[in-house]
Tab-separated table of C-alpha atoms and ligand atoms in Angstrom:
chain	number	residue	atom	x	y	z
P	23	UNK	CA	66.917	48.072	185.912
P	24	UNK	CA	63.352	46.761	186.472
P	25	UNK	CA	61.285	44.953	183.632
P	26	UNK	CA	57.207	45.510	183.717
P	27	UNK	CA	55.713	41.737	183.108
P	28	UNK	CA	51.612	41.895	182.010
P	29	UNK	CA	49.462	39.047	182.102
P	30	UNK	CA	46.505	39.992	180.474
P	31	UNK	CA	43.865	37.460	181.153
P	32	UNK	CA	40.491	36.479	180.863
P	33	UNK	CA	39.291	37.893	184.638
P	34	UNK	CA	42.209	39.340	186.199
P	35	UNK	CA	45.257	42.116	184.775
P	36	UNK	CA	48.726	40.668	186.583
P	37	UNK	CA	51.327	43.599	186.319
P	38	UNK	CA	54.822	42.192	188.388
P	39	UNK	CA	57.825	44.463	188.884
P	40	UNK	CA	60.405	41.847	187.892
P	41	UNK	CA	64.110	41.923	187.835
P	42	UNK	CA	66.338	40.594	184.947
P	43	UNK	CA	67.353	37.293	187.194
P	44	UNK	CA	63.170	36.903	186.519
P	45	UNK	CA	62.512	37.475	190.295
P	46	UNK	CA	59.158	39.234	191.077
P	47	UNK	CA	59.766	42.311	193.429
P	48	UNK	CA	56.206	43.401	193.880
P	49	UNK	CA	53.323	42.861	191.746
P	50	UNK	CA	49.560	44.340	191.435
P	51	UNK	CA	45.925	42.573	189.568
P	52	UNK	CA	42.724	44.322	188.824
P	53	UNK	CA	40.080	42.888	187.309
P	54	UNK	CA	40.112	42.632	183.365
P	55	UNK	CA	36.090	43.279	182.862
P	56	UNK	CA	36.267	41.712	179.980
P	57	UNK	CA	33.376	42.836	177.934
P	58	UNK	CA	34.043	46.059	178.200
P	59	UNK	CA	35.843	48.665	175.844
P	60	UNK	CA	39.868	48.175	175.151
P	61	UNK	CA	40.362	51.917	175.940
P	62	UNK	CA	38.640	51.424	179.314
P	63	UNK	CA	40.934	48.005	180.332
P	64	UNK	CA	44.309	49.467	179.379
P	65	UNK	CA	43.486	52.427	181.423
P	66	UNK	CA	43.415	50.384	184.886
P	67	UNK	CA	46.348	48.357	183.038
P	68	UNK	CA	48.275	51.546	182.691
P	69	UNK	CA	47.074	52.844	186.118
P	70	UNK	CA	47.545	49.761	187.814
P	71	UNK	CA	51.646	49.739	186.594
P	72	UNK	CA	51.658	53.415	187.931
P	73	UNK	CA	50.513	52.114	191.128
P	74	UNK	CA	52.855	49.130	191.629
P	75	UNK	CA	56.190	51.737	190.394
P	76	UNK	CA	54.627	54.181	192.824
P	77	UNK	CA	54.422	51.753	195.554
P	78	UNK	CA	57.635	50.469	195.674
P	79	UNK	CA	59.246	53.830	195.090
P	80	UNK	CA	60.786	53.032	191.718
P	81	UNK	CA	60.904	55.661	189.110
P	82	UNK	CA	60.201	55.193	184.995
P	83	UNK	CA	64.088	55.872	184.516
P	84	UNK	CA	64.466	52.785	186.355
P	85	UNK	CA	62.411	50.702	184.244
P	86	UNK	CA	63.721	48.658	181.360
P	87	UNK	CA	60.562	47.824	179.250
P	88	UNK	CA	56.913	46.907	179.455
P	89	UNK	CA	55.905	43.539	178.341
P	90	UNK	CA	52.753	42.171	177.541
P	91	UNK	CA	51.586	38.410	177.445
P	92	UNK	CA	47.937	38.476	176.064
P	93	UNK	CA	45.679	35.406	174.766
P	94	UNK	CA	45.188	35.814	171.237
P	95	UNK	CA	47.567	36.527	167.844
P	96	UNK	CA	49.230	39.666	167.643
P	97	UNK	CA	51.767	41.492	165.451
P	98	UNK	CA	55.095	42.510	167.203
P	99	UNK	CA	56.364	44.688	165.102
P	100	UNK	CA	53.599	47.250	165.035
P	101	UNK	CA	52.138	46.310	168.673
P	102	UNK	CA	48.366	45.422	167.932
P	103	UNK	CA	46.750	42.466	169.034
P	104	UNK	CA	44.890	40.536	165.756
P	105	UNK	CA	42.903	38.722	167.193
P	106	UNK	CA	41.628	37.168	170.632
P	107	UNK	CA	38.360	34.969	170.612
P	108	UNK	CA	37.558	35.089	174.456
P	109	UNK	CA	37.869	39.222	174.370
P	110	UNK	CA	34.997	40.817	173.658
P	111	UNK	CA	36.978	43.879	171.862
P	112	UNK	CA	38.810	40.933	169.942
P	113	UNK	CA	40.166	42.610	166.463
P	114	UNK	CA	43.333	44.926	165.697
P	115	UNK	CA	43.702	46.780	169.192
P	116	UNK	CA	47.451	49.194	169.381
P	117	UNK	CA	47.883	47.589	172.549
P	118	UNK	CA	51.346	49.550	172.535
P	119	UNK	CA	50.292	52.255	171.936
P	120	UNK	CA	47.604	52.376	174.615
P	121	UNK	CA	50.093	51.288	177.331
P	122	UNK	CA	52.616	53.806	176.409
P	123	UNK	CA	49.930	56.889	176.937
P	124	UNK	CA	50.561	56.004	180.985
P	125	UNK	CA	54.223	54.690	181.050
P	126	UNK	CA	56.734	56.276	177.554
P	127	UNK	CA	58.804	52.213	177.529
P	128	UNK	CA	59.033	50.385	174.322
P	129	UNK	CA	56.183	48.086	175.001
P	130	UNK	CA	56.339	44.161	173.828
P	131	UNK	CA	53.216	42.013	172.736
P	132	UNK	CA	53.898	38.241	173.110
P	133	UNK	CA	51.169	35.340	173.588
P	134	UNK	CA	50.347	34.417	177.000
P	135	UNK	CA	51.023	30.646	176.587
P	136	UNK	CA	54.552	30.909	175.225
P	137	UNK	CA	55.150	34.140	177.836
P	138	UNK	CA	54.304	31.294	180.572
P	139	UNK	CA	56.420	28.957	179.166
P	140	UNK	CA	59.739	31.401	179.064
P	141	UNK	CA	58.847	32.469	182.799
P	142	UNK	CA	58.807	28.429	184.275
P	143	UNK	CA	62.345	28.493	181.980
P	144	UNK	CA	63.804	31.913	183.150
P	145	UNK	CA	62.604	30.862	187.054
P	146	UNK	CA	60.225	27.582	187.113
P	147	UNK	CA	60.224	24.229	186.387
P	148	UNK	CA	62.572	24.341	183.437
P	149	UNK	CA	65.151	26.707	185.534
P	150	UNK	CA	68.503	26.434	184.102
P	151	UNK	CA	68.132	24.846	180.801
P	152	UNK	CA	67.984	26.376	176.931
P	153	UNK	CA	65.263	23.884	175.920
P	154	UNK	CA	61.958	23.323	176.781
P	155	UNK	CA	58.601	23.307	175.746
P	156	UNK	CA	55.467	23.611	177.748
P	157	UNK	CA	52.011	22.218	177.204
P	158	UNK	CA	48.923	23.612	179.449
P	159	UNK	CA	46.208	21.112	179.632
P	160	UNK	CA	43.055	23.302	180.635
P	161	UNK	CA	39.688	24.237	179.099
P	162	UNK	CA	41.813	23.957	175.786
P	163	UNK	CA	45.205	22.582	175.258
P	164	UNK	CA	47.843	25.475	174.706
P	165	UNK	CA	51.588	25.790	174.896
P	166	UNK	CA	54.852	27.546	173.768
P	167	UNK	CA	58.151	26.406	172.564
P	168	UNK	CA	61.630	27.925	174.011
P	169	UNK	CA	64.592	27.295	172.139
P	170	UNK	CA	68.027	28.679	173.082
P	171	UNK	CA	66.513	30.459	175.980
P	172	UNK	CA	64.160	32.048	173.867
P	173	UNK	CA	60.294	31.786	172.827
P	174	UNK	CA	60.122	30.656	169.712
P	175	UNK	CA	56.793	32.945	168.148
P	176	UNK	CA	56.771	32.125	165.079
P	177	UNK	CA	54.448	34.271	162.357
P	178	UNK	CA	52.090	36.452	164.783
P	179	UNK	CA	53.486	34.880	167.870
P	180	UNK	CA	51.045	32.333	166.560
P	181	UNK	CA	53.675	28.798	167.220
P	182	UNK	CA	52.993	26.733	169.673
P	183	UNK	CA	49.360	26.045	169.200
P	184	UNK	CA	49.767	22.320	170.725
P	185	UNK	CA	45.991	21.204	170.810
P	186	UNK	CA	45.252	21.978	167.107
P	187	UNK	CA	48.001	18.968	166.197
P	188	UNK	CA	45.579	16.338	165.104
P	189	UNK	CA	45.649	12.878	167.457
P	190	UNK	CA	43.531	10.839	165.214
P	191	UNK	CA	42.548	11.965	161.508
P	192	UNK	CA	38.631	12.558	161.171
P	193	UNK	CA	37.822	12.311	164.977
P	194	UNK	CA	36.387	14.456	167.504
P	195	UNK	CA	35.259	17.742	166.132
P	196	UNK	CA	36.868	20.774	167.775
P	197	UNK	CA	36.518	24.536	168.382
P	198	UNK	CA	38.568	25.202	165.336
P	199	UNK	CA	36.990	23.303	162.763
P	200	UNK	CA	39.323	20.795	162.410
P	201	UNK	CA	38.370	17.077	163.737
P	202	UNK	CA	40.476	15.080	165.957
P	203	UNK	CA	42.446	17.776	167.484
P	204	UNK	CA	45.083	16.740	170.696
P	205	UNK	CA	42.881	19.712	172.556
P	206	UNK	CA	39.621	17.523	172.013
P	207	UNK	CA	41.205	14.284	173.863
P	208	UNK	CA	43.814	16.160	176.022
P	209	UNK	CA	41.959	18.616	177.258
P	210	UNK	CA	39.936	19.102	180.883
P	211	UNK	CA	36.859	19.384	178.996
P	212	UNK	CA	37.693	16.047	176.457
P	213	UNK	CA	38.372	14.387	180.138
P	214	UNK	CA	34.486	15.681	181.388
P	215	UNK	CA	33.456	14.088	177.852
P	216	UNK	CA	35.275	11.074	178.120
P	217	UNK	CA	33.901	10.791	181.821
P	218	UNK	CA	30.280	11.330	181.058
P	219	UNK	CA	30.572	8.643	178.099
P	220	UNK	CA	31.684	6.290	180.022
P	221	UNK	CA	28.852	6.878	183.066
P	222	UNK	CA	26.156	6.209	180.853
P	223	UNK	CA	28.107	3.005	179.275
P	224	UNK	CA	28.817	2.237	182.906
P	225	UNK	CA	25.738	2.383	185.279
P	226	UNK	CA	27.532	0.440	188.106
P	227	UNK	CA	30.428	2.415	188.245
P	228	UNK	CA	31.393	4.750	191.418
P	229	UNK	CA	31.144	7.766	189.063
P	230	UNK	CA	27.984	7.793	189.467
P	231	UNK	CA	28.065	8.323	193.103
P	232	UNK	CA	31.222	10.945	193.220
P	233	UNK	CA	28.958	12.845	190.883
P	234	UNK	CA	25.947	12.903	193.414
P	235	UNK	CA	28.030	14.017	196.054
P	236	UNK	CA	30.045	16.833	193.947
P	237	UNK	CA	26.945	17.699	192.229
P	238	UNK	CA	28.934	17.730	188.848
P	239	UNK	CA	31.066	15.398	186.411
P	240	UNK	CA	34.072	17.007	186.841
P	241	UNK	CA	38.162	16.689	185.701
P	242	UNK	CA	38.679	14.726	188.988
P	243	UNK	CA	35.707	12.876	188.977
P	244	UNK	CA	37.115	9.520	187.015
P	245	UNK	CA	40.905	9.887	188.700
P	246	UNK	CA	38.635	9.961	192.362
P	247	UNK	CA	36.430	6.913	191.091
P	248	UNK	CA	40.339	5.448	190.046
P	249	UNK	CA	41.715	5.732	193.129
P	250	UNK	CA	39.029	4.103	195.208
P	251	UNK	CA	39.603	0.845	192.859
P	252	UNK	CA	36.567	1.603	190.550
P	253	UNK	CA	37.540	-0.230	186.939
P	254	UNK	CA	35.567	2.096	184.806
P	255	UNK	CA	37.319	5.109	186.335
P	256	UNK	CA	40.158	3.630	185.624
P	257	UNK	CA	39.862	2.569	182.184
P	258	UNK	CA	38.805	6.366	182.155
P	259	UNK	CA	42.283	7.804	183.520
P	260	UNK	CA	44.646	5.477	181.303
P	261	UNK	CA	43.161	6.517	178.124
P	262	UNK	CA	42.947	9.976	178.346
P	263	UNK	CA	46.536	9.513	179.942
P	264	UNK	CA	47.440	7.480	176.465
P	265	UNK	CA	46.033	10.689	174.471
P	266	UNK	CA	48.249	13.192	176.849
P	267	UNK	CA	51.016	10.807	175.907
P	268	UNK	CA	50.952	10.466	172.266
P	269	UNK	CA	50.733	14.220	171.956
P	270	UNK	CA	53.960	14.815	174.486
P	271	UNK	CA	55.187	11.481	172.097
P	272	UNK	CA	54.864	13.544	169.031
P	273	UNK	CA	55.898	16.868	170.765
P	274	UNK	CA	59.269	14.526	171.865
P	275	UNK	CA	60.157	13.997	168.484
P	276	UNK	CA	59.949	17.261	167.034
P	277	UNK	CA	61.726	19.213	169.764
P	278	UNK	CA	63.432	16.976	171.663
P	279	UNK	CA	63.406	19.483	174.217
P	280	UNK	CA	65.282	18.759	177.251
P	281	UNK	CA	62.031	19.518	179.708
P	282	UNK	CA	59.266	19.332	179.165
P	283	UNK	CA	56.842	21.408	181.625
P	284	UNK	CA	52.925	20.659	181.500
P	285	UNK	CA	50.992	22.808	183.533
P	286	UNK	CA	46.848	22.862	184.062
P	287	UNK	CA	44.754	21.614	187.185
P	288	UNK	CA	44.978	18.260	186.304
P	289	UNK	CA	48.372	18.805	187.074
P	290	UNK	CA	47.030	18.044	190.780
P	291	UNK	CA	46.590	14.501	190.371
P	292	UNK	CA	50.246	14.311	191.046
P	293	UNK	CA	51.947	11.277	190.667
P	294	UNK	CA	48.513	9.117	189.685
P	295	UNK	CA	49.186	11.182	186.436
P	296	UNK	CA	52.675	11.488	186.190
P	297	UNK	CA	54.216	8.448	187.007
P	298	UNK	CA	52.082	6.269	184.295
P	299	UNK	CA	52.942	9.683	181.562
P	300	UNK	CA	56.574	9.211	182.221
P	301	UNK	CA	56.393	5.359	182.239
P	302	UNK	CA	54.882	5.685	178.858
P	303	UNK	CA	57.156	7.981	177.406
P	304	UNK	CA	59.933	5.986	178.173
P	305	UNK	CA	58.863	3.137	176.463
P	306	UNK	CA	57.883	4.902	173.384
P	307	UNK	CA	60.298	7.762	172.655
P	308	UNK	CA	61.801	7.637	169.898
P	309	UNK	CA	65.879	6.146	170.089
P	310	UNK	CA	65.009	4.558	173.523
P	311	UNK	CA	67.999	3.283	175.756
P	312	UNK	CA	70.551	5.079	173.311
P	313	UNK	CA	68.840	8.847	173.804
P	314	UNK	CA	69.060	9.987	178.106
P	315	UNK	CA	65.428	9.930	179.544
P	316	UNK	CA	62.989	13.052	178.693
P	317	UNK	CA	62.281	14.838	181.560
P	318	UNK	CA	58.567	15.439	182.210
P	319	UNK	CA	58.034	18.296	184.954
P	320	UNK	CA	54.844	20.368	186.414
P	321	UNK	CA	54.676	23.880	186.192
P	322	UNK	CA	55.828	25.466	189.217
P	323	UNK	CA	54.932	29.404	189.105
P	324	UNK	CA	50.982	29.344	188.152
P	325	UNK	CA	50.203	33.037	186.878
P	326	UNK	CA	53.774	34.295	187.805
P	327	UNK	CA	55.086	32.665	184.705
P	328	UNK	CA	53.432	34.924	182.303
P	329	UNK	CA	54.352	37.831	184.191
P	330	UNK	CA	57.863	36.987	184.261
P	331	UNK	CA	58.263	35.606	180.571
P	332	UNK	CA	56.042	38.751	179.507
P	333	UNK	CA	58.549	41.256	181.437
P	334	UNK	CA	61.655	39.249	180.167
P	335	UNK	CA	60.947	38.345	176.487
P	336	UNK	CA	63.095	40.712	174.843
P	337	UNK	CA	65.663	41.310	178.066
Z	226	ZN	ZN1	41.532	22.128	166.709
């Protein structure tokens, strides 16, 4: 049996032809064109999974199920997307229902960020154990929680919404409403914030320069001004690695997971970021030197992870 995984995102469709071990055979993208009408993207969805069975010769008795990791909430049980802010089309789309006009599969709705997370545990950076939770530190901050081997969705696969956790009470405002949100230190565009506040307090500072050159203040543009020995880069990096920390701190104690993945391009920095993250988790978790050391990995698969946690979620 074969398992359909779907990674509906923002500019591309992923469909992967993935088997229950969470190996991808083959897979297909097509662009999502966001703004346009749902009936319109589900079509090249549906035509695009058509095209990857067709391809690799493998017939619908063959396949298991169709899942579906989309940004956004959605309700399960009847297969319609709520709600997704960056989707034009946004509001109560029968998502199932759409995809099962081109292939007749029960068809799953799960979010994106906790499909991702299942796929680096079912074949990634989590491979082999039952407990993990992964936090993506991008344009936002988002995540998703796996507990026995499973996502844990909560209400409208709606759990796991790591950057709306509030860091410090009555601080920055964020996209939700809410002030001092994780996502509004944590996140890639906190870092630009933090980066261009500390440019203007800091005229001297190489910054300035790595700016020039790259035209923009950028998520790298304080770790690049760090690692050529500039101080106010570097007073840049270790706080906005303190926030990261706090968060995982906090994330620690209420899981206790035993990975935990974080994936996002600032994942690039490597060991600049990770070693100081790990060295500051170990002195701060909570039942230190009694409790074995929390592993902190990167996420290994990128955009495979959310086809292979969407094609596996209910395998
Ligand atoms: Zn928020």
């Amino acid at each position: 049996m074969y398992y359909i995984g779907v990674d509906l995102g923002g500019t591309n469709i992923a469909v992967g032809l993935v088997t229950r071990e969470g190996s991808i055979v083959n897979k297909r993208s097509v662009p999502t064109g966001a703004d346009r009408p749902f009936e319109e993207i589900f079509a090249d969805m549906g035509k695009c999974t058509l095209a990857l069975l067709d391809e690799n010769g493998i017939l619908a008795d063959e396949v298991d199920c169709v899942g579906i990791g989309t940004p956004g909430t959605v309700d399960p049980d009847q297969g319609v997307l709520l709600y997704a802010n960056n989707f034009k089309y946004g509001r109560n789309v029968p998502m199932r229902g759409l995809m099962q006009q081109y292939i007749n599969k029960p068809v799953y709705l799960g979010n994106d960020a906790n499909a991702a997370a299942l796929g680096e545990v079912i074949a990634g950076a989590a491979k082999g154990v039952k407990n993990a939770v992964m936090v993506t530190l991008g344009t936002g901050v988002g995540g998703g929680i796996v507990i026995d081997g499973r996502v844990y969705e909560g209400q409208y696969s709606a759990a796991g919404e790591f950057g709306h956790i509030v860091l410090i009470c009555g601080g920055e405002p964020c996209s939700c409403g809410r002030k001092g949100c994780w996502e509004a230190y944590a996140s890639a565009t906190a870092l630009v914030r933090q980066t261009k506040e500390a440019m203007e307090s800091h005229p001297e500072s190489l910054m300035h320069r790595i700016v020039k050159e790259a035209g923009k203040v950028s998520g790298r543009t304080a770790f690049d001004a760090a690692r050529q020995g500039d101080a106010a880069g570097q007073q840049v990096v270790d706080r906005y690695i303190f926030y990261i920390a706090e968060g995982l701190l906090d994330l620690i104690n209420i899981f206790r997971p035993e990975v935990l993945i974080i994936g996002g391009g600032i994942c690039n920095e490597g060991e600049r970021l990770l070693n100081p993250l790990r060295a500051y988790l170990r002195a701060n978790s909570y039942g230190e030197g009694l409790l074995p050391e929390q592993r902190l990995e990167v996420a290994k698969l990128g955009n495979d992870a959310g086809i292979i946690g969407a094609a596996l979620m209910h395998a």
